[in-house]
Amino acid sequence: MSGNPYPLGLRLAGRRVVVVGGGAVATRRVPALLDAGADVFLVAPELTPALRAHVDAGRLHWAPRRFAPDDLDGAWLVHAAIDDPTAAASISAAAAERRIFCVRADDRAAATAWTPAVTRHGPVTVAVLGGGDPRRSMAVRDAIRVLLDARRGPLAAPAVAAGPLPVGRVALVGAGPGDPELITVKGWRLLTEADVVVADRLVPGLLLDELRADVELVDASKIPYGPSRAQEEINRILVERALAGGFVVRLKGGDPYVFGRGGEELLACAAAGVPVTVVPGVTSAIAAPAVAGVPVTHRGVAHEFTVVSGHVAPDSPASLVRWDALAGLRGTLVVLMGLKNLAAITATLLAHGRPAQTPAAVVQEATTGAQRVLRSTLGTVAADVAAEGLRPPAVVVVGDVVTTLDG
Ligand code: SAH
């Protein structure tokens, strides 16, 4: 196909986009489609855990099978995110028959549409097409990103990727609670310099969407063992890639050291002689209440806030939390990973004297487009969460600060 590409901004809200394939390419493409509000229809026998999480959350429709031509009926665009050229060609043919543009992961030359290298700055989206050369489009995009970042302040101007990349180290980077703009400037810069990115499930998908195509992306939630073996495996990957000379960014939801096992990763790297930088992140413990209108402290209302994990039930022998003591505090209590045990947690706090009418709020998927906020009291919050069907990830905040800013 000849001729220059004709750039367009597709307005996909509510429009069907078919993605064929459930692997790494689809994992990178889907977040931007969802961000555009597209009605995403995913066709693939198997999915990565990140894609499955979108399905579980009801953000897209999944047909767990191979592609059939009439999957494209009613679609505006299709992504053939598979590397089997025969299958991709049949998707492409079905698309052409229906006059639907088809992006192909396997063969750019045969595609009717190309995905540009993208950088987003608030309302501004810059999309670069490199005349068929993805490396060129990414280099230009990176240079534009530097210019746009530089306008935000001196700290934001990274050295352009022309020089040698830093080698043989690990950065534990907090990605923030969900909104991709809530990563720190430093975290963002290190992400753009990484050779390898090891990402958690809670990491904002749009951050991964902007990675260079040659970056190795390891989905930590995909590691097929129980939690403790999986953590050993993550530690091993960090150390191994760094010892091989790579710059590894371990991207973690929120702050790396708030219930994130960042300390274990630091110790594993230190034991192997791998230097580690820690880049703190905006933790959901503070951000989730904040975006729901709840300041964790307020003059004259709360002079303390306590952040506690609720993933172990209060009466479990494995619990390290003095719930009885927490019940005696007057300040703000923030519970992470607390939905499953919420009834037991609130019952314990009530039994040890925290008043039932203490205001409480629950913030689900804070700072994302799917954010939900529930306001209640300590006495009724567990029942309200069940009735409203709130799901993890969610933060529960208890204390008078919950109603302090109410008009
Ligand atoms: N290191 C993370 C917390 C990891 S534990 C941080 O600092 O935020 C995972 C828990 O964090 C979830 O179960 C939930 O309680 C909370 N969480 C993380 N992101 C969240 C979000 N966007 N909205 C609400 N809660 C969130």
Coordinates of C-alpha atoms and ligand atoms in Angstrom, one line a residue:
M1 CA 0.0 0.0 0.0
S2 CA 1.4 3.4 -0.9
G3 CA 0.5 7.0 -0.1
N4 CA 0.9 8.9 3.1
P5 CA -1.2 7.9 6.1
Y6 CA -4.1 10.3 6.8
P7 CA -4.2 11.2 10.5
L8 CA -7.5 11.2 12.4
G9 CA -8.6 11.2 16.0
L10 CA -11.2 8.5 16.2
R11 CA -14.0 9.3 18.6
L12 CA -14.8 5.8 19.8
A13 CA -17.2 6.4 22.7
G14 CA -19.9 3.8 22.6
R15 CA -18.7 2.4 19.3
R16 CA -17.7 -1.2 18.9
V17 CA -14.1 -2.0 18.4
V18 CA -13.1 -5.7 18.0
V19 CA -9.7 -6.9 19.4
V20 CA -8.7 -10.3 18.2
G21 CA -6.0 -11.9 20.5
G22 CA -5.6 -12.1 24.2
G23 CA -1.8 -11.7 24.6
A24 CA 0.7 -9.0 25.2
V25 CA -0.3 -6.8 22.2
A26 CA -4.0 -6.8 23.1
T27 CA -3.0 -6.1 26.8
R28 CA -1.2 -3.0 25.6
R29 CA -3.9 -1.8 23.2
V30 CA -7.1 -2.3 25.3
P31 CA -6.5 0.3 27.9
A32 CA -6.4 3.2 25.4
L33 CA -9.5 1.8 23.7
L34 CA -11.3 1.7 27.0
D35 CA -10.1 5.2 27.8
A36 CA -11.6 6.3 24.6
G37 CA -14.9 4.8 25.8
A38 CA -15.0 2.2 23.0
D39 CA -17.3 -0.8 23.3
V40 CA -14.5 -3.3 23.2
F41 CA -15.3 -6.8 22.0
L42 CA -12.4 -9.2 22.7
V43 CA -12.1 -12.5 20.8
A44 CA -9.5 -14.9 22.1
P45 CA -9.5 -18.4 23.5
E46 CA -7.2 -17.2 26.3
L47 CA -6.5 -13.9 28.1
T48 CA -3.6 -12.5 30.1
P49 CA -4.6 -11.8 33.7
A50 CA -4.6 -8.1 33.0
L51 CA -7.2 -8.6 30.2
R52 CA -9.2 -11.0 32.4
A53 CA -9.3 -8.3 35.1
H54 CA -11.0 -5.9 32.5
V55 CA -13.5 -8.7 31.8
D56 CA -14.2 -9.4 35.4
A57 CA -14.8 -5.7 36.1
G58 CA -17.3 -5.7 33.2
R59 CA -15.3 -3.2 31.2
L60 CA -15.4 -5.2 28.0
H61 CA -17.1 -8.2 26.4
W62 CA -15.1 -11.4 25.8
A63 CA -15.8 -14.2 23.4
P64 CA -13.6 -17.1 24.6
R65 CA -13.0 -18.6 21.2
R66 CA -11.3 -18.1 17.9
F67 CA -12.3 -15.3 15.5
A68 CA -15.3 -15.7 13.2
P69 CA -15.8 -13.2 10.3
D70 CA -19.2 -12.0 11.6
D71 CA -17.6 -10.9 14.9
L72 CA -17.0 -7.8 12.8
D73 CA -20.6 -7.0 12.1
G74 CA -21.4 -3.6 13.6
A75 CA -17.7 -2.8 14.4
W76 CA -16.0 0.4 13.4
L77 CA -12.4 -0.8 13.9
V78 CA -10.6 -4.0 14.4
H79 CA -7.2 -4.8 16.0
A80 CA -5.7 -8.1 14.8
A81 CA -3.5 -8.4 17.9
I82 CA -2.1 -11.9 17.0
D83 CA 1.1 -13.0 15.3
D84 CA -0.3 -15.8 13.2
P85 CA -0.2 -14.3 9.7
T86 CA -2.8 -16.6 8.2
A87 CA -5.3 -15.9 10.9
A88 CA -4.5 -12.1 10.7
A89 CA -5.0 -12.2 7.0
S90 CA -8.5 -13.7 7.3
I91 CA -9.4 -11.0 9.9
S92 CA -8.1 -8.4 7.5
A93 CA -10.1 -9.8 4.6
A94 CA -13.3 -9.9 6.7
A95 CA -12.6 -6.3 7.7
A96 CA -12.0 -5.2 4.1
E97 CA -15.2 -6.8 3.0
R98 CA -17.1 -4.7 5.6
R99 CA -15.1 -1.5 5.0
I100 CA -13.7 -1.6 8.5
F101 CA -10.2 -0.4 9.2
C102 CA -7.8 -3.1 10.5
V103 CA -4.7 -2.6 12.6
R104 CA -2.3 -5.6 12.3
A105 CA 0.3 -6.6 14.8
D106 CA 1.8 -9.1 12.5
D107 CA 2.3 -7.1 9.4
R108 CA 2.2 -3.3 9.2
A109 CA 2.5 -3.3 5.5
A110 CA -0.7 -5.3 5.1
A111 CA -2.7 -3.2 7.6
T112 CA -5.2 -0.6 6.6
A113 CA -4.6 1.4 9.8
W114 CA -1.5 2.1 11.9
T115 CA -1.4 2.8 15.6
P116 CA 0.7 5.9 16.2
A117 CA 3.2 6.3 19.0
V118 CA 1.3 8.3 21.6
T119 CA 2.0 10.7 24.5
R120 CA -0.8 12.2 26.5
H121 CA -0.6 15.4 28.5
G122 CA -3.9 16.2 30.2
P123 CA -6.3 17.0 27.4
V124 CA -3.6 17.0 24.7
T125 CA -2.9 13.8 22.8
V126 CA 0.1 13.7 20.5
A127 CA 0.2 10.9 18.0
V128 CA 3.2 10.3 15.8
L129 CA 3.4 8.1 12.7
G130 CA 6.9 7.4 11.5
G131 CA 6.3 6.6 7.9
G132 CA 6.1 2.9 8.6
D133 CA 9.1 2.9 11.0
P134 CA 7.9 2.4 14.6
R135 CA 11.3 3.2 16.0
R136 CA 11.3 6.6 14.3
S137 CA 7.8 7.4 15.4
M138 CA 8.8 6.5 19.0
A139 CA 11.9 8.6 18.9
V140 CA 9.9 11.6 17.7
R141 CA 7.2 11.0 20.3
D142 CA 9.8 10.8 23.0
A143 CA 11.4 14.1 22.0
I144 CA 8.0 15.7 22.0
R145 CA 7.2 14.3 25.4
V146 CA 10.4 15.7 26.7
L147 CA 9.4 19.2 25.4
L148 CA 6.0 18.9 26.9
D149 CA 7.3 17.6 30.2
A150 CA 9.9 20.4 30.3
R151 CA 7.1 22.9 30.4
R152 CA 6.0 21.4 33.7
G153 CA 9.2 22.3 35.5
P154 CA 12.9 21.7 35.5
L155 CA 12.7 18.3 37.2
A156 CA 10.6 17.0 34.4
A157 CA 13.2 17.3 31.6
P158 CA 14.9 13.9 31.2
A159 CA 18.0 13.4 29.2
V160 CA 16.8 12.4 25.7
A161 CA 17.2 8.7 25.1
A162 CA 20.2 9.4 22.8
G163 CA 22.8 8.7 25.5
P164 CA 23.5 5.2 26.9
L165 CA 20.7 3.9 29.1
P166 CA 21.5 3.4 32.7
V167 CA 22.4 -0.3 33.3
G168 CA 22.3 -2.9 35.9
R169 CA 19.9 -1.5 38.5
V170 CA 16.3 -1.7 39.8
A171 CA 13.9 1.1 40.6
L172 CA 10.9 0.4 42.8
V173 CA 8.5 2.9 41.5
G174 CA 5.1 3.9 42.9
A175 CA 2.6 4.2 40.0
G176 CA 0.0 6.0 42.1
P177 CA -3.6 4.9 42.8
G178 CA -5.0 4.7 39.3
D179 CA -5.1 7.9 37.3
P180 CA -2.0 7.7 35.1
E181 CA -1.3 11.3 35.8
L182 CA -0.7 10.6 39.4
I183 CA 2.7 8.9 38.9
T184 CA 5.5 11.2 40.0
V185 CA 7.6 13.0 37.5
K186 CA 10.6 11.0 38.5
G187 CA 8.7 7.7 38.3
W188 CA 7.5 8.6 34.9
R189 CA 11.0 9.5 33.7
L190 CA 12.5 6.2 35.0
L191 CA 9.6 4.4 33.3
T192 CA 10.6 6.0 29.9
E193 CA 14.2 4.9 30.5
A194 CA 13.5 1.3 31.5
D195 CA 14.6 -1.8 29.5
V196 CA 12.3 -4.0 31.6
V197 CA 9.1 -3.1 33.4
V198 CA 7.6 -5.5 36.0
A199 CA 4.1 -4.3 36.6
D200 CA 1.4 -5.2 39.1
R201 CA -2.3 -5.7 38.4
L202 CA -3.3 -2.4 40.0
V203 CA -0.9 -0.4 37.8
P204 CA -2.7 2.1 35.5
G205 CA -2.9 0.4 32.1
L206 CA -2.4 3.7 30.3
L207 CA 1.1 4.0 31.7
L208 CA 2.0 0.7 30.1
D209 CA 0.3 1.7 26.8
E210 CA 3.0 4.4 26.4
L211 CA 6.0 2.1 26.8
R212 CA 8.4 1.8 23.9
A213 CA 7.7 -1.4 21.9
D214 CA 11.2 -2.8 22.7
V215 CA 10.6 -2.7 26.5
E216 CA 10.1 -6.1 28.0
L217 CA 6.9 -6.0 30.0
V218 CA 6.5 -8.6 32.7
D219 CA 3.0 -8.9 34.1
A220 CA 3.7 -9.8 37.8
S221 CA 0.1 -10.9 38.3
K222 CA 0.5 -13.6 35.6
I223 CA 3.1 -15.6 37.5
P224 CA 1.4 -18.9 38.0
Y225 CA 2.2 -19.8 41.6
G226 CA 0.8 -19.0 45.0
P227 CA 1.5 -15.5 46.5
S228 CA 4.8 -16.5 48.2
R229 CA 6.3 -18.4 45.3
A230 CA 5.1 -15.7 43.0
Q231 CA 7.0 -13.1 45.1
E232 CA 10.2 -15.2 45.0
E233 CA 9.7 -15.4 41.2
I234 CA 9.4 -11.6 40.9
N235 CA 12.5 -11.1 43.1
R236 CA 14.3 -13.5 40.9
I237 CA 13.3 -11.7 37.7
L238 CA 14.3 -8.3 39.1
V239 CA 17.7 -9.6 40.1
E240 CA 18.3 -11.6 37.0
R241 CA 17.4 -8.8 34.5
A242 CA 19.5 -6.3 36.5
L243 CA 22.5 -8.6 36.7
A244 CA 22.2 -9.0 32.9
G245 CA 22.8 -5.2 32.6
G246 CA 19.2 -4.1 32.3
F247 CA 17.5 -1.1 33.9
V248 CA 14.5 -2.7 35.6
V249 CA 11.5 -0.7 36.8
R250 CA 9.3 -2.5 39.3
L251 CA 6.1 -0.6 38.9
K252 CA 3.7 -0.9 41.8
G253 CA 0.3 0.4 42.6
G254 CA 0.2 3.4 45.0
D255 CA 3.3 3.6 47.0
P256 CA 5.8 0.7 46.8
Y257 CA 6.1 0.4 50.6
V258 CA 2.5 0.5 51.6
F259 CA 1.3 -3.1 51.6
G260 CA 3.2 -3.6 48.4
R261 CA 6.0 -6.0 49.5
G262 CA 8.5 -3.5 48.2
G263 CA 10.8 -4.1 51.2
E264 CA 11.2 -7.8 50.2
E265 CA 12.1 -6.8 46.7
L266 CA 14.7 -4.3 48.0
L267 CA 16.2 -6.9 50.3
A268 CA 16.4 -9.5 47.5
C269 CA 18.2 -7.0 45.2
A270 CA 20.5 -5.9 48.0
A271 CA 21.4 -9.5 48.7
A272 CA 22.4 -10.0 45.1
G273 CA 24.4 -6.7 45.0
V274 CA 21.9 -4.9 42.7
P275 CA 21.6 -1.2 43.4
V276 CA 18.0 -0.1 44.0
T277 CA 16.3 3.3 43.8
V278 CA 13.0 3.8 45.5
V279 CA 10.5 6.3 44.1
P280 CA 7.6 6.8 46.5
G281 CA 4.2 7.0 45.0
V282 CA 0.8 8.5 45.8
T283 CA -0.8 5.9 48.1
S284 CA -4.4 5.0 47.8
A285 CA -4.6 5.2 51.6
I286 CA -4.6 9.0 51.3
A287 CA -5.6 9.6 47.7
A288 CA -8.8 7.5 47.7
P289 CA -10.3 9.4 50.7
A290 CA -9.0 12.7 49.2
V291 CA -10.8 12.3 45.9
A292 CA -14.0 11.3 47.7
G293 CA -13.9 14.6 49.6
V294 CA -12.3 13.2 52.8
P295 CA -9.2 14.8 54.2
V296 CA -7.4 12.2 56.4
T297 CA -6.6 14.9 58.9
H298 CA -8.5 18.2 59.6
R299 CA -7.7 20.9 62.2
G300 CA -9.9 20.4 65.2
V301 CA -11.3 17.1 63.9
A302 CA -8.5 14.5 63.5
H303 CA -4.9 14.8 64.6
E304 CA -4.0 11.3 63.5
F305 CA -4.7 8.8 60.8
T306 CA -3.9 5.1 61.0
V307 CA -3.6 2.9 57.9
V308 CA -4.2 -0.7 58.4
S309 CA -4.6 -3.8 56.3
G310 CA -7.8 -5.7 56.6
H311 CA -6.7 -8.7 54.6
V312 CA -6.4 -10.9 57.7
A313 CA -9.6 -11.3 59.8
P314 CA -9.4 -9.6 63.2
D315 CA -9.9 -12.9 65.1
S316 CA -7.3 -14.8 63.0
P317 CA -4.2 -16.0 64.9
A318 CA -2.2 -14.5 62.0
S319 CA -3.5 -11.0 62.7
L320 CA -0.8 -8.5 63.7
V321 CA -3.3 -5.6 64.3
R322 CA -4.6 -4.6 67.7
W323 CA -8.2 -3.9 66.6
D324 CA -9.2 -3.3 70.2
A325 CA -6.7 -0.5 70.5
L326 CA -7.7 1.0 67.2
A327 CA -11.3 1.1 68.4
G328 CA -10.1 3.4 71.2
L329 CA -8.6 5.9 68.9
R330 CA -10.5 9.1 68.0
G331 CA -8.8 9.8 64.7
T332 CA -9.1 8.6 61.2
L333 CA -8.9 4.9 60.4
V334 CA -8.0 3.9 56.8
V335 CA -8.5 0.2 55.9
L336 CA -6.9 -1.2 52.8
M337 CA -7.8 -4.7 51.4
G338 CA -10.7 -4.6 53.9
L339 CA -13.8 -5.4 51.9
K340 CA -13.8 -9.2 52.4
N341 CA -13.5 -8.9 56.2
L342 CA -15.5 -5.7 56.5
A343 CA -18.3 -7.2 58.6
A344 CA -15.9 -8.7 61.1
I345 CA -13.7 -5.6 61.2
T346 CA -16.6 -3.2 61.9
A347 CA -18.1 -5.6 64.5
T348 CA -14.7 -5.7 66.3
L349 CA -14.4 -1.9 66.3
L350 CA -18.0 -1.6 67.6
A351 CA -17.4 -4.3 70.2
H352 CA -14.4 -2.3 71.6
G353 CA -16.3 1.0 71.8
R354 CA -16.0 2.9 68.6
P355 CA -19.5 4.5 68.2
A356 CA -21.8 3.0 65.6
Q357 CA -22.7 6.5 64.2
T358 CA -19.0 7.3 63.4
P359 CA -19.1 8.4 59.7
A360 CA -17.5 5.9 57.2
A361 CA -16.9 6.0 53.5
V362 CA -15.8 3.4 50.9
V363 CA -14.0 4.4 47.8
Q364 CA -13.7 1.8 45.0
E365 CA -11.3 2.2 42.1
A366 CA -10.4 5.7 43.3
T367 CA -9.0 8.2 40.7
T368 CA -10.1 6.1 37.8
G369 CA -13.1 6.5 35.5
A370 CA -14.8 3.7 37.4
Q371 CA -14.6 5.4 40.8
R372 CA -17.5 4.7 43.2
V373 CA -18.0 6.3 46.6
L374 CA -20.3 5.0 49.3
R375 CA -21.0 7.1 52.4
S376 CA -22.3 5.4 55.5
T377 CA -21.5 4.9 59.2
L378 CA -19.4 2.4 61.1
G379 CA -22.6 0.6 62.2
T380 CA -24.0 0.1 58.7
V381 CA -21.1 0.2 56.2
A382 CA -20.6 -3.5 55.9
A383 CA -24.2 -4.1 55.0
D384 CA -24.2 -1.1 52.6
V385 CA -21.2 -2.4 50.8
A386 CA -22.8 -5.7 50.3
A387 CA -26.1 -4.1 49.2
E388 CA -24.4 -1.8 46.7
G389 CA -22.1 -4.6 45.4
L390 CA -18.9 -2.7 45.9
R391 CA -15.7 -4.6 44.9
P392 CA -12.0 -4.4 45.5
P393 CA -9.8 -2.5 45.1
A394 CA -11.4 -0.2 47.7
V395 CA -10.4 1.9 50.6
V396 CA -12.6 2.2 53.7
V397 CA -12.2 5.3 55.8
V398 CA -13.7 5.7 59.2
G399 CA -13.8 8.9 61.3
D400 CA -15.4 12.3 61.7
V401 CA -13.3 13.6 58.8
V402 CA -15.7 11.7 56.5
T403 CA -18.3 14.4 56.9
T404 CA -16.1 17.4 57.7
L405 CA -16.2 18.9 54.2
D406 CA -19.8 18.2 53.6
G407 CA -21.6 21.4 52.7
Ligands
SAH1 N1 0.7 0.0 47.6 C1 -0.7 0.3 47.4 C2 -1.6 -0.6 48.2 C3 -1.5 -2.0 47.8 S1 -2.6 -3.1 48.7 C4 -1.0 1.8 47.7 O1 -0.1 2.4 48.3 O2 -2.0 2.3 47.4 C5 -4.0 -3.1 47.6 C6 -5.1 -2.3 48.2 O3 -4.9 -0.9 48.0 C7 -6.4 -2.6 47.6 O4 -7.0 -3.8 48.1 C8 -7.2 -1.4 48.0 O5 -7.6 -1.4 49.4 C9 -6.2 -0.3 47.9 N2 -6.2 0.4 46.6 C10 -5.2 0.4 45.7 N3 -5.6 1.2 44.6 C11 -6.8 1.6 44.9 C12 -7.8 2.5 44.3 N4 -7.5 3.0 43.1 N5 -9.0 2.7 44.8 C13 -9.3 2.2 46.0 N6 -8.4 1.4 46.7 C14 -7.2 1.1 46.2

